[in-house]
XYZ file of C-alpha atoms in Angstrom:
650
model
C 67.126 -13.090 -10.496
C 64.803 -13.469 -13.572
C 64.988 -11.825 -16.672
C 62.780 -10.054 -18.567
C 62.846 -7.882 -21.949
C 63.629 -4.531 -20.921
C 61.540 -1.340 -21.998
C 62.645 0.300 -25.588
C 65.204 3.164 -24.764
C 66.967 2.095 -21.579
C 69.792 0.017 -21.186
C 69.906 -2.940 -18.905
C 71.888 -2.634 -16.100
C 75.557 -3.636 -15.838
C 78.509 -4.359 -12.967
C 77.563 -2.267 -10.193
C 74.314 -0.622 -11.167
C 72.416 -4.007 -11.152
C 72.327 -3.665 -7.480
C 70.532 -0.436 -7.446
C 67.826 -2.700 -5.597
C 70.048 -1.970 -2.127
C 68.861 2.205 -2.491
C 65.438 0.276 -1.130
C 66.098 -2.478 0.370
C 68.550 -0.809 2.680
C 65.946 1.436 4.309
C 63.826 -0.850 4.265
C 64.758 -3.448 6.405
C 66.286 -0.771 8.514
C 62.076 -0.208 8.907
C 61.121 -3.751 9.389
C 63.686 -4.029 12.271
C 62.737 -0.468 14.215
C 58.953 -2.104 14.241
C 59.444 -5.447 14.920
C 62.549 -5.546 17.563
C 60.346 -3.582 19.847
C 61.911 -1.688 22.814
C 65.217 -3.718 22.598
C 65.723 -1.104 19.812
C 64.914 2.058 21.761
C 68.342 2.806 22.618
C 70.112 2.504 19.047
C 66.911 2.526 16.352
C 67.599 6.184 15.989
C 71.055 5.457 15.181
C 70.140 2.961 12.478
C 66.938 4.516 11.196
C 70.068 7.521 10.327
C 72.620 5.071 9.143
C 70.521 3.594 6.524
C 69.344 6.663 4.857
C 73.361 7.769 5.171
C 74.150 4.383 3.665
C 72.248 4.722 1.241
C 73.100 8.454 0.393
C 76.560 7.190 -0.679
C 75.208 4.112 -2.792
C 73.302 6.710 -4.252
C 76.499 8.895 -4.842
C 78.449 6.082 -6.340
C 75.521 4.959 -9.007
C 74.875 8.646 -9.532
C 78.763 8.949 -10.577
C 78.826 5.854 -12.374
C 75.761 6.938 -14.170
C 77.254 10.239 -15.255
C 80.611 7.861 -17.016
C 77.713 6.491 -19.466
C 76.982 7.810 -22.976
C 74.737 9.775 -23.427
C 72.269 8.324 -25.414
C 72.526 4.902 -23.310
C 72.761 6.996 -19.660
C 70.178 4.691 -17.930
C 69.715 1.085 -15.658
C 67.387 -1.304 -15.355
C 67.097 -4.111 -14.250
C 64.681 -6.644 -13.384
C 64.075 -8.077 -9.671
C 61.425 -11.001 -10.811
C 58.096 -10.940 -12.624
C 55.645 -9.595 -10.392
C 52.380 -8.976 -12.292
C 51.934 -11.946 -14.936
C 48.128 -12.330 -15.652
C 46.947 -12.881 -19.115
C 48.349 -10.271 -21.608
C 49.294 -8.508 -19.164
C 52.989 -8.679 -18.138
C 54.370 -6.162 -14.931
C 57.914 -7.104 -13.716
C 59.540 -5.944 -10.529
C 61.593 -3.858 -12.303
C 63.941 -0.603 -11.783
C 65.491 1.748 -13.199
C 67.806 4.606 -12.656
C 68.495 7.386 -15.568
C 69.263 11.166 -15.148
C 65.883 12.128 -13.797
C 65.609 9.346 -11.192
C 69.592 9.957 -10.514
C 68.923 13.360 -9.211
C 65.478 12.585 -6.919
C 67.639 10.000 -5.952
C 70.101 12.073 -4.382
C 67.880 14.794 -3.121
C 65.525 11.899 -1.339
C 68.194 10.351 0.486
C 70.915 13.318 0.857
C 68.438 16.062 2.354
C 66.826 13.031 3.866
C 70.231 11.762 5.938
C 70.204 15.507 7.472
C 66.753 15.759 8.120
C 67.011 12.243 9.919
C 70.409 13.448 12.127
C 67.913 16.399 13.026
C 65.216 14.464 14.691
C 67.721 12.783 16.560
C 67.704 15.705 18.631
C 64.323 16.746 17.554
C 62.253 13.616 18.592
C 64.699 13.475 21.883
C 62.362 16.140 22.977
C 58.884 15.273 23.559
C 55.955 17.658 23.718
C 55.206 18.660 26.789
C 51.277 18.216 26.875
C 51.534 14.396 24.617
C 51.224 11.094 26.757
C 53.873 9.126 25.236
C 53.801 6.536 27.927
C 50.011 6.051 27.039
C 50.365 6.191 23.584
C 53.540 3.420 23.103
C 55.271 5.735 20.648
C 59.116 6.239 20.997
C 61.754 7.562 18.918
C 62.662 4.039 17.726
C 58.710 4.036 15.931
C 59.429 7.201 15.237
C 62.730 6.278 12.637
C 61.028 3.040 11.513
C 58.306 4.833 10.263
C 60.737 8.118 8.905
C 62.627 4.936 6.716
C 59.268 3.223 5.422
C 58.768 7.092 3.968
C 62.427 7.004 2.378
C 62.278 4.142 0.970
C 58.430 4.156 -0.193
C 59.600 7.757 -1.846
C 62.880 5.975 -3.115
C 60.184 2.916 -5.144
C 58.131 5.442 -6.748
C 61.105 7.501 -7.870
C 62.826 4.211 -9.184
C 59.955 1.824 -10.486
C 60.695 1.352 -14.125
C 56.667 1.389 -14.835
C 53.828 3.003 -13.584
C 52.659 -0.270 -11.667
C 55.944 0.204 -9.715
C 55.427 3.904 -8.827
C 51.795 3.442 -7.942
C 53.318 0.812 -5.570
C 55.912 3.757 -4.030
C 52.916 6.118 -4.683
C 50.632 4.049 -2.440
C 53.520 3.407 0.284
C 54.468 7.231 0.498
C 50.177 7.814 1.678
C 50.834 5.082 4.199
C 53.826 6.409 5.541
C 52.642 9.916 5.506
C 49.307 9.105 7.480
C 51.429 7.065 9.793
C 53.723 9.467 10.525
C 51.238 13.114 10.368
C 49.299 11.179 12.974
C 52.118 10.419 15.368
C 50.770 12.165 18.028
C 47.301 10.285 17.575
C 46.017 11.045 20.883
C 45.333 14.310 19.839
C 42.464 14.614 17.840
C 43.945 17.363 15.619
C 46.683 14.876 14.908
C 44.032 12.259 13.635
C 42.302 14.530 12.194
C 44.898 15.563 10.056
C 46.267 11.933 9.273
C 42.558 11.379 7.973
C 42.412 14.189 5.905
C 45.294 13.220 3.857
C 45.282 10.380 3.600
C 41.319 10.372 2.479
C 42.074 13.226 0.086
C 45.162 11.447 -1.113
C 42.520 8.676 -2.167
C 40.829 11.259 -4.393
C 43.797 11.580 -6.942
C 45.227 8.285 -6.508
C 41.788 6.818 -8.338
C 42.540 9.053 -10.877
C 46.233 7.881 -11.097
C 45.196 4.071 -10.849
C 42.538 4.531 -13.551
C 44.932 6.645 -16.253
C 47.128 3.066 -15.594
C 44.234 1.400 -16.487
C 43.783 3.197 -19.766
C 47.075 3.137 -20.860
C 46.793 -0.863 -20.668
C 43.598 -0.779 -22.281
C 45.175 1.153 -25.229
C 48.576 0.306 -25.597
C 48.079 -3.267 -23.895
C 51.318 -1.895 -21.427
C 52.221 0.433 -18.578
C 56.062 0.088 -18.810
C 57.846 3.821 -19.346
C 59.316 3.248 -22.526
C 56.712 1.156 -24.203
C 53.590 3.417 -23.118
C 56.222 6.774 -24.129
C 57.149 4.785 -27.684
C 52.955 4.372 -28.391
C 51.367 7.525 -27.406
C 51.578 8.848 -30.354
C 49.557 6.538 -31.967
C 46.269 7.027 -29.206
C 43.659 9.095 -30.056
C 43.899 12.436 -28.761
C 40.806 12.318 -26.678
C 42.356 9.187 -24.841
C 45.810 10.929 -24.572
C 43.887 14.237 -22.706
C 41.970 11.891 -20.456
C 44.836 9.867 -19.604
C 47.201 13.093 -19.010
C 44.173 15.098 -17.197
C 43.768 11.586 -15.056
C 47.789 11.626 -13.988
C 47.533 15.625 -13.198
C 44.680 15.189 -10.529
C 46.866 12.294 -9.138
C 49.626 14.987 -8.905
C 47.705 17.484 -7.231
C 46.493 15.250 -4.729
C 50.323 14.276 -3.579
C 51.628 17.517 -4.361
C 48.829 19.637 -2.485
C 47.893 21.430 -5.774
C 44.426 23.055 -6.392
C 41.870 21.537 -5.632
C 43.241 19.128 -3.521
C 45.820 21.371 -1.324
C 43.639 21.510 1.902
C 45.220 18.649 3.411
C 48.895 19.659 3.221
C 48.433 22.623 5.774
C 46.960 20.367 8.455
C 49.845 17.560 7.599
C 51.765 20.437 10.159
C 50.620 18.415 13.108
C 53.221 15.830 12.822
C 56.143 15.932 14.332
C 58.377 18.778 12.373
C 60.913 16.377 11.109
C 58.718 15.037 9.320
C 56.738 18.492 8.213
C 60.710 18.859 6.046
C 60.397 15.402 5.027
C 57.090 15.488 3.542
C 58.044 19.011 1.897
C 61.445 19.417 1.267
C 62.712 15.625 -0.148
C 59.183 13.123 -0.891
C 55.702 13.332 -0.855
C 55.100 16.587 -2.496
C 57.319 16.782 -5.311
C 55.894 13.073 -6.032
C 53.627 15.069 -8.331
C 55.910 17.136 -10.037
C 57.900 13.577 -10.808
C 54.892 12.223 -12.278
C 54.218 14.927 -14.848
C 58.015 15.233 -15.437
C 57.963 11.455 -16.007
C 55.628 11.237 -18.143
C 56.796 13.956 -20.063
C 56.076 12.590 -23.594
C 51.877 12.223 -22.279
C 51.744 15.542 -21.904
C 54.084 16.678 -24.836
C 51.344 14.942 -27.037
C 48.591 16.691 -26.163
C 48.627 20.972 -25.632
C 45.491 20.810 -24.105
C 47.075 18.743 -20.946
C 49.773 21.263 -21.022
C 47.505 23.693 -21.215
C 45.694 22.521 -17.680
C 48.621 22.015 -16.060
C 49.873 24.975 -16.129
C 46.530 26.744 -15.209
C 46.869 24.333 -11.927
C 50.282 25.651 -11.548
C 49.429 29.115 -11.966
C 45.995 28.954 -9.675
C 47.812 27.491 -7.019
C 51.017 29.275 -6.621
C 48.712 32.398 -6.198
C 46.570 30.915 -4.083
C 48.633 29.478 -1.838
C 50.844 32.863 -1.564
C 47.208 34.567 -0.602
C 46.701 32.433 2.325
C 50.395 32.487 3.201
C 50.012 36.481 4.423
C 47.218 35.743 6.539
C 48.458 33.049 8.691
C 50.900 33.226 11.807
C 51.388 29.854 12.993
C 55.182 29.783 11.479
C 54.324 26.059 10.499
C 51.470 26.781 8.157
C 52.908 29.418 6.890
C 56.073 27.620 6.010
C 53.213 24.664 4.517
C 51.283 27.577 2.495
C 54.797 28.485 0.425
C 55.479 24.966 -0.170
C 51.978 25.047 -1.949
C 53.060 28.016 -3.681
C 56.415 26.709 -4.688
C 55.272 23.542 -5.792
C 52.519 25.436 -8.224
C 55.801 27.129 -9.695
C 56.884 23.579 -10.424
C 53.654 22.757 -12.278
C 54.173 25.982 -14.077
C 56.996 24.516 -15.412
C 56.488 21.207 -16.368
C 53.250 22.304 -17.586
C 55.426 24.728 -20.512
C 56.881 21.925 -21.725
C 60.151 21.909 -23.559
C 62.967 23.461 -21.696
C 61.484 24.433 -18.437
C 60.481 20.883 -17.399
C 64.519 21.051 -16.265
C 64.095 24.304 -15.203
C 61.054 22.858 -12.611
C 63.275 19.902 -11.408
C 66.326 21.926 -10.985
C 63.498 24.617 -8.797
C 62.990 21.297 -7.236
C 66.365 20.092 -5.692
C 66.777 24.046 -4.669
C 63.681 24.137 -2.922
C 64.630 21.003 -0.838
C 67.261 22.490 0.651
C 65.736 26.169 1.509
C 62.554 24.285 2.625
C 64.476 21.782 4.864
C 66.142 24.243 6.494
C 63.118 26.482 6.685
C 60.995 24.074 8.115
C 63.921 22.757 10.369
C 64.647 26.431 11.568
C 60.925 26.640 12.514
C 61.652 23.109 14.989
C 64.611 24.879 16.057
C 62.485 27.910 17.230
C 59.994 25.587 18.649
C 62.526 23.711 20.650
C 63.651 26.757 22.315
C 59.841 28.124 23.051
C 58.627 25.644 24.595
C 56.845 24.274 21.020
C 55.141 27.425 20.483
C 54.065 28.103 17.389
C 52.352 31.708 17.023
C 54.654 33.960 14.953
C 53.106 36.745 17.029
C 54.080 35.621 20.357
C 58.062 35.514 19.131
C 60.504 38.688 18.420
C 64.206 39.282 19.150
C 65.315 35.860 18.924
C 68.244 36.674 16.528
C 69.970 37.765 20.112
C 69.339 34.176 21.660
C 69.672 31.439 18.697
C 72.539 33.452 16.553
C 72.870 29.882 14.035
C 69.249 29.503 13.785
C 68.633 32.909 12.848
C 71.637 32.539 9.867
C 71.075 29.565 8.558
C 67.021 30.169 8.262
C 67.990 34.025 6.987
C 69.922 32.289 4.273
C 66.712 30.004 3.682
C 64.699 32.799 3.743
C 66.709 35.084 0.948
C 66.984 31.873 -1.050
C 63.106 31.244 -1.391
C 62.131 35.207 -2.033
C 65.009 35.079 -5.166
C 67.538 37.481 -3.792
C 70.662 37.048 -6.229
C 72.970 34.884 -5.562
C 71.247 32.543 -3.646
C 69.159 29.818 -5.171
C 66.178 30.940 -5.328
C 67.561 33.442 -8.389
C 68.694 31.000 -10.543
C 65.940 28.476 -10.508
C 62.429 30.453 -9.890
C 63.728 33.680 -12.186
C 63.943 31.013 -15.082
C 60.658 29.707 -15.157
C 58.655 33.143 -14.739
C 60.540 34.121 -17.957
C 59.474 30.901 -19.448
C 56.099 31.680 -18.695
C 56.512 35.122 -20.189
C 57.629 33.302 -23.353
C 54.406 31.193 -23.901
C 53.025 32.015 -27.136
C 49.710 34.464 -27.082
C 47.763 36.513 -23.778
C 48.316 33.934 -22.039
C 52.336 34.293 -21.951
C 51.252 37.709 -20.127
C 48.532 36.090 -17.982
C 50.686 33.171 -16.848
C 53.716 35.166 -16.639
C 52.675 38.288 -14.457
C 50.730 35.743 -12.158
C 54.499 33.996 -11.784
C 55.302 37.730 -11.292
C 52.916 38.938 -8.802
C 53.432 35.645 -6.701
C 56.849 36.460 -6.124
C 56.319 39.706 -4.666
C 53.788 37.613 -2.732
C 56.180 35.373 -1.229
C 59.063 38.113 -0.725
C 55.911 40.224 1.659
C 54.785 37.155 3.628
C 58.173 35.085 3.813
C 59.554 38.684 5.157
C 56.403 38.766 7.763
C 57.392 35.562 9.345
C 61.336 36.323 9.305
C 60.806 39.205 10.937
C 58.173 38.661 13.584
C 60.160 35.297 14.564
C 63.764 36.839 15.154
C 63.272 40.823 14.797
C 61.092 43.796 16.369
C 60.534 43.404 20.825
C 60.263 40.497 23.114
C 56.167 39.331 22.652
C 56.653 36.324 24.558
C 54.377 34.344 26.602
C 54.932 34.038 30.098
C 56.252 30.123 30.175
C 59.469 31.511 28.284
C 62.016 33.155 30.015
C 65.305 31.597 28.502
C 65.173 30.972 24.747
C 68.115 28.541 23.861
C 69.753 27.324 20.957
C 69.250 24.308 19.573
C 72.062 21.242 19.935
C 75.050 20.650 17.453
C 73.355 17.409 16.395
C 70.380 20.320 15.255
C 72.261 22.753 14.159
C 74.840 20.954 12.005
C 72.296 19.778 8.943
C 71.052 23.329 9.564
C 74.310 24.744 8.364
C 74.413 22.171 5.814
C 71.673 22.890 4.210
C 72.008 26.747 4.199
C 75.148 25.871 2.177
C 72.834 24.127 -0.338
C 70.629 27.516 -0.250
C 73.214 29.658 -1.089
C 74.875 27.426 -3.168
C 72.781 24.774 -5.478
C 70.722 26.947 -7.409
C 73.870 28.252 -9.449
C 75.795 24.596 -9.390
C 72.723 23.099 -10.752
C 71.766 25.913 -13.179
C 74.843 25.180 -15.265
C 74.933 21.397 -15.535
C 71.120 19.871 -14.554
C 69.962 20.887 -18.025
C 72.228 19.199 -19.765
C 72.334 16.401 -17.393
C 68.365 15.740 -18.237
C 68.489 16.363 -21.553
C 68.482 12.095 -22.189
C 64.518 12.316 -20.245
C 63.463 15.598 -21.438
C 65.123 16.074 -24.972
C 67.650 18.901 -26.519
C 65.527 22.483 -24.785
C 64.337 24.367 -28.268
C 65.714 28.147 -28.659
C 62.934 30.274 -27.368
C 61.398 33.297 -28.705
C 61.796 36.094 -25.683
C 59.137 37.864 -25.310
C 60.757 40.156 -22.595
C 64.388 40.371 -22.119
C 66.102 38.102 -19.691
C 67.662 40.915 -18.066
C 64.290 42.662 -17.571
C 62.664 39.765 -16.179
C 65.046 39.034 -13.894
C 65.405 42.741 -12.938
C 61.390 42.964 -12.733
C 61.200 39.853 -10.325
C 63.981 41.028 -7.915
C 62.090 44.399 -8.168
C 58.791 43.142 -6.793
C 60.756 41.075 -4.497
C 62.482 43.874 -3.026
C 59.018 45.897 -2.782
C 57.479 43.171 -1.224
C 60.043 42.601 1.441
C 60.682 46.323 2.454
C 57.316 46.210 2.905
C 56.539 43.662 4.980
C 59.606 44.936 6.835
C 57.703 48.229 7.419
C 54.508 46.890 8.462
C 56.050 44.816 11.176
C 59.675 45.464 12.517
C 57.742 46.882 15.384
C 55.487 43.586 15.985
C 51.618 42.886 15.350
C 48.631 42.645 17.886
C 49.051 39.694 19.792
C 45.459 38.810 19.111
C 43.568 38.503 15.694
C 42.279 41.560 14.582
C 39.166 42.178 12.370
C 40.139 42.696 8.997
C 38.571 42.915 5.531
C 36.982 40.240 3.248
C 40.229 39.307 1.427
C 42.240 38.650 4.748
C 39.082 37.620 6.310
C 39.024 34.633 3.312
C 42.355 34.647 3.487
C 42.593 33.318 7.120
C 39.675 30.592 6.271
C 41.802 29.149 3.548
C 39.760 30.898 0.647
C 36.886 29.398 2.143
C 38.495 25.907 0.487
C 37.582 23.843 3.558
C 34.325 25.047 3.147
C 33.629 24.747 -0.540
C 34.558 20.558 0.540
C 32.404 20.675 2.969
C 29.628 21.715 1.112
C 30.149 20.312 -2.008
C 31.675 16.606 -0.892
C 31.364 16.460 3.281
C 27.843 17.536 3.654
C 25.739 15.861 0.604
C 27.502 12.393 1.999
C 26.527 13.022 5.479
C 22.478 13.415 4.125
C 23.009 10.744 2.355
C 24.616 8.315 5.107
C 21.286 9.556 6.827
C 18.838 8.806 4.322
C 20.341 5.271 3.654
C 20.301 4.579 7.442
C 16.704 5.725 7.865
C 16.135 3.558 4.894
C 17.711 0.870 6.698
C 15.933 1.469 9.713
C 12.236 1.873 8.564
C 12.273 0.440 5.304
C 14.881 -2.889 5.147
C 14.554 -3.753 8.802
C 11.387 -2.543 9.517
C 9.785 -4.960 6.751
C 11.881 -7.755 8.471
C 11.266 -6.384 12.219
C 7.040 -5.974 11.355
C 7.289 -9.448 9.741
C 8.439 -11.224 12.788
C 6.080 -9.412 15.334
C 3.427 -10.054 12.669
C 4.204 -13.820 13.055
C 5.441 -13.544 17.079
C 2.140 -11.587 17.445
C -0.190 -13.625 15.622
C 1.849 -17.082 17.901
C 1.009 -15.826 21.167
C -2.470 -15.322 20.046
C -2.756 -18.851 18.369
C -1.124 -19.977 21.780
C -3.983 -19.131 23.748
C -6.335 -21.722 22.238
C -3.666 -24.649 23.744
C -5.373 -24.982 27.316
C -4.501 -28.326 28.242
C -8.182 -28.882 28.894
C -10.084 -31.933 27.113
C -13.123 -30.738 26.904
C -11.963 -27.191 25.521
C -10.392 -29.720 22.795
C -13.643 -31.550 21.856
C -15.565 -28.455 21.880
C -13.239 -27.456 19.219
C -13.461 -30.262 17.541
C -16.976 -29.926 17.213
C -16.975 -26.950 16.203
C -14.867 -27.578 13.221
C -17.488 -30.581 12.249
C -20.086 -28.549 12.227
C -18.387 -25.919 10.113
C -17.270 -28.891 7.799
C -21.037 -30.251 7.863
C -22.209 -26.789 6.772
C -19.878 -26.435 4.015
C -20.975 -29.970 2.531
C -24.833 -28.705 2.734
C -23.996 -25.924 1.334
C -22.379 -27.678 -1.727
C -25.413 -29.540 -2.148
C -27.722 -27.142 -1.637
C -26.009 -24.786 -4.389
């Protein structure tokens, strides 16, 4: 192993923590073997693709613990693998590192991960009924090989100790996502939606990869400590551009304004991966990268400032849509895009509530795993329907389901005690606190959204499992799901009910080393009233969402006004892409084509009949005939005879 001079402000690794390396590598080659043993592994890859996320769950565990024995102000490891990157000046080593905030993504990546992966054991043992699997090659061993590439992309971005490194788990965590949203390929929804995220994924990664390309243009580095050290000494101009740069890379992993269109459609993947993607990697990617690079954004208000309009923009937007939409899936995906803006919210404040987002975080992964989970659970037992409308009274039929996603459900509207309370309460009343209007604007958005959520996460909880039968005519025995199902459901409804107060007393402190010592603020509103406001509009929206449809909905969509009209077209955002991005590069693929056609090729193409043309004409002169020959030989005599007199003459 080479060695390297490690970034200013961590602490090389020591003993056990220099092979943090196997949190990677484990999963990893777990991957390599699923895809390359081929269907010698179909009978145990499942069982491995689980063991190596579980494995390395409790590597995690022991480095996390280890970690946590440190002092303070040295509570990091890195350590470099070799020197990857050595051109010129610039100097990019293989390198990791694991401190507080990595410590806990850590955990959360491959601990939620382990149960979601035990899930789609059973899960993925059940294939659609209308997919081809035969035709398609795809079996539950592809199925974990590609779940671990995603775990252990996630677990590189989470752990690079420079923004080379996370760009390379960045990049890996697209791959894996397209591979994995487009499972069921021979569907052209399912492509479709692999495309769409993956090409709109491409829209904030150039902004990512070019903000790493300023910050070695100005401070000649991309290493964490060395580029956090310097950027106080960058102009401010290049500090907004290279902050604003990094944001649109978040939004476009994170699904945040204006790049959220493709997370919806990412719901045609298997569900498995639907919690994956949501709960434990891809999408709080973005909310890593602004937390990361904390000191960017604490160097510029402006940055700040746009972040948290992002944040605000989205979370609303995304509980707008969320009312409108019945397929339990999408509606599940909408929240995530609200939750997520909640996040930005926070790390966009600054100061304290950048811990107050990650702890929102690791609470969210559990609620969302075992909402999204629940919602497989359902569709396992209906025959992998999907329309909220066409469910009802299945609280009589799948009695664990119906717990363990109520306890999801109470946790992500903020009903005290569960999770939700302690972690989302927090940041609207940081929000609140901002200095100025916008403390108000900002903070009664945060407001409003949560008696958003409480209406339409109330909507689907009771259309799914309350109110009569509305079933189609396929289903006549709904069934619970099996123990190897319903066990990481139960698991994570503890985490629901339980994380967001365990975390709420210690994950502060714990990040304090990343984010600094959280300054006293100035409360603009009274904790007690904030928190009393938000589980006010909470309860209002659920009892009335409760009212409006204990007795079910139409069955069919009903014509509505504009909003819910919008509403159910995504806020026309499809559209706006479409006519801004989709439909100016269409005319112009035609206009270059035509070009092509008539100008490029047709000056080439009218060239060579010019000359073919003008050879089959010339041909005609070659008769074979001698005296056709002499004639023409006389002729051209003659004509050289006349041009000679006419020299002389003149």
């Amino acid at each position: 192993m080479e060695t390297s001079i490690l970034a200013e402000g961590f602490a090389p690794a020591t003993g056990f923590l220099s092979t943090i390396w196997l949190l990677i590598a484990i999963p990893l080659a777990s991957s390599a073997i699923l895809l390359l043993a081929g269907r010698r592994a179909n009978a145990w890859g499942h069982l491995l693709g689980c063991a190596s996320v579980g494995a390395s769950f409790v590597l995690g565990l022991i480095y996390f613990i280890q970690l946590g024995g440190l002092a303070e102000d040295a509570r990091s490891a890195e350590v470099s693998l070799f020197s990857w990157i050595p051109v010129g000046s610039l100097e990019i080593d293989f390198g990791l590192l694991l401190d507080p905030l990595s410590g806990v993504f850590v955990l959360l990546i491959t601990g939620v991960g382990f149960l979601i992966h035990v899930y789609a054991i059973g899960y993925m043992a059940h294939n659609p009924h209308d997919y081809d699997f035969e035709k398609s090659g795809h079996t539950r061993r592809r199925f974990f090989g590609y779940f671990n590439l995603f775990v252990a992309a996630m677990l590189t971005l989470v752990l690079g100790n420079n923004y080379v490194m996370l760009y390379l788990g960045w990049e890996g965590v697209g791959l894996a996502s397209y591979l994995l949203i487009s499972f069921y390929y021979l569907r052209n929804s399912a492509a479709t939606a692999g495309k769409k995220a993956f090409i709109m994924n491409r829209v904030g990664d150039a902004g990512f990869a070019i903000a790493i390309f300023l910050m070695f243009a100005t401070l000649g580095t991309v290493n964490y400590g060395e580029v956090f050290n310097g950027i106080g000494q960058v102009a401010s101009g290049t500090t907004l551009a290279i902050g604003l740069l990094l944001l649109l890379g978040a939004c476009g992993k994170s699904g945040q304004f204006p790049l959220q269109a493709w997370l919806p459609d990412a719901m045609e993947g298997p569900t498995p991966v639907s919690a994956l993607i949501h709960a434990a990697t891809m999408v709080t990617a973005g909310v890593y990268l602004i937390a990361r690079s904390n000191p960017i954004f604490n160097a510029n208000t402006t940055a700040q400032l746009v972040v948290v309009c992002v944040g605000a923009f989205t979370l609303l937007l995304g509980c707008v849509i969320g009312c409108a939409k019945d397929d339990i899936k999408r509606v599940l995906a909408w929240s995530t895009v609200s939750q997520i803006g909640y996040m930005f919210l926070g790390v966009g404040l600054g100061g304290g509530a950048y811990a107050l987002a990650i702890i929102h975080l690791l609470a969210h992964g559990f609620f969302k795993a075992g909402l999204f989970l629940g919602a497989g659970s359902v569709m396992h037992g209906m025959n992998d329907q999907v329309d909220i409308r066409r469910f009802g009274g299945l609280y009589k039929y799948m009695k664990i389901t119906w717990v363990t996603f109520g306890l999801a459900w109470l946790a992500i509207i903020g009903i005290p005690p569960l999770s939700g309370y302690f972690t989302k309460d927090p940041i609207i009343e940081s929000a609140f606190n901002r200095p100025g209007w916008t403390g108000w604007l900002f903070g009664g958005v945060a407001l409003f959204g949560a008696g958003l959520t409480a209406f339409y996460m109330t909507r689907l909880f009771v259309l799914t499992f309350h109110g009569p039968k509305r079933w189609t005519d396929d289903i006549k025995h709904p069934h619970e799901s099996p123990p190897v199902m319903t066990i990481p459901l139960m698991l994570l409804a503890v985490g629901s009910v339980a994380a967001g107060w365990l975390m709420s007393t210690s994950v502060v402190d714990w990040l304090t080393p990343v984010f600094g010592e959280p300054h006293a603020e100035h409360h603009r509103l009274a904790p007690w009233l904030v928190s009393a406001s938000v589980v006010g509009v909470t309860v209002v929206g659920a009892g009335l969402a409760y009212a409006l449809f204990r007795n079910g909905t139409a069955l069919q969509e009903q014509p509505a006004g504009a909003l819910v009209t919008a509403a159910r077209r995504n806020l026309y955002g499809d559209a706006v892409n479409e006519a801004l991005f989709e439909m100016p590069g269409k005319y112009l693929t035609r206009f270059l084509v035509f070009l092509d056609n008539r100008g490029v090729d047709g000056l080439v193409n009218g060239l060579a009949a010019a000359v073919g043309g003008g050879s089959s004409r010339l041909r005609r002169l070659q008769t074979g005939f001698v005296r056709s020959y002499a004639l023409s030989v006389l002729g051209g005599a003659l004509l050289v005879a006349v041009a000679f007199l006419v020299v002389r003459l003149g």
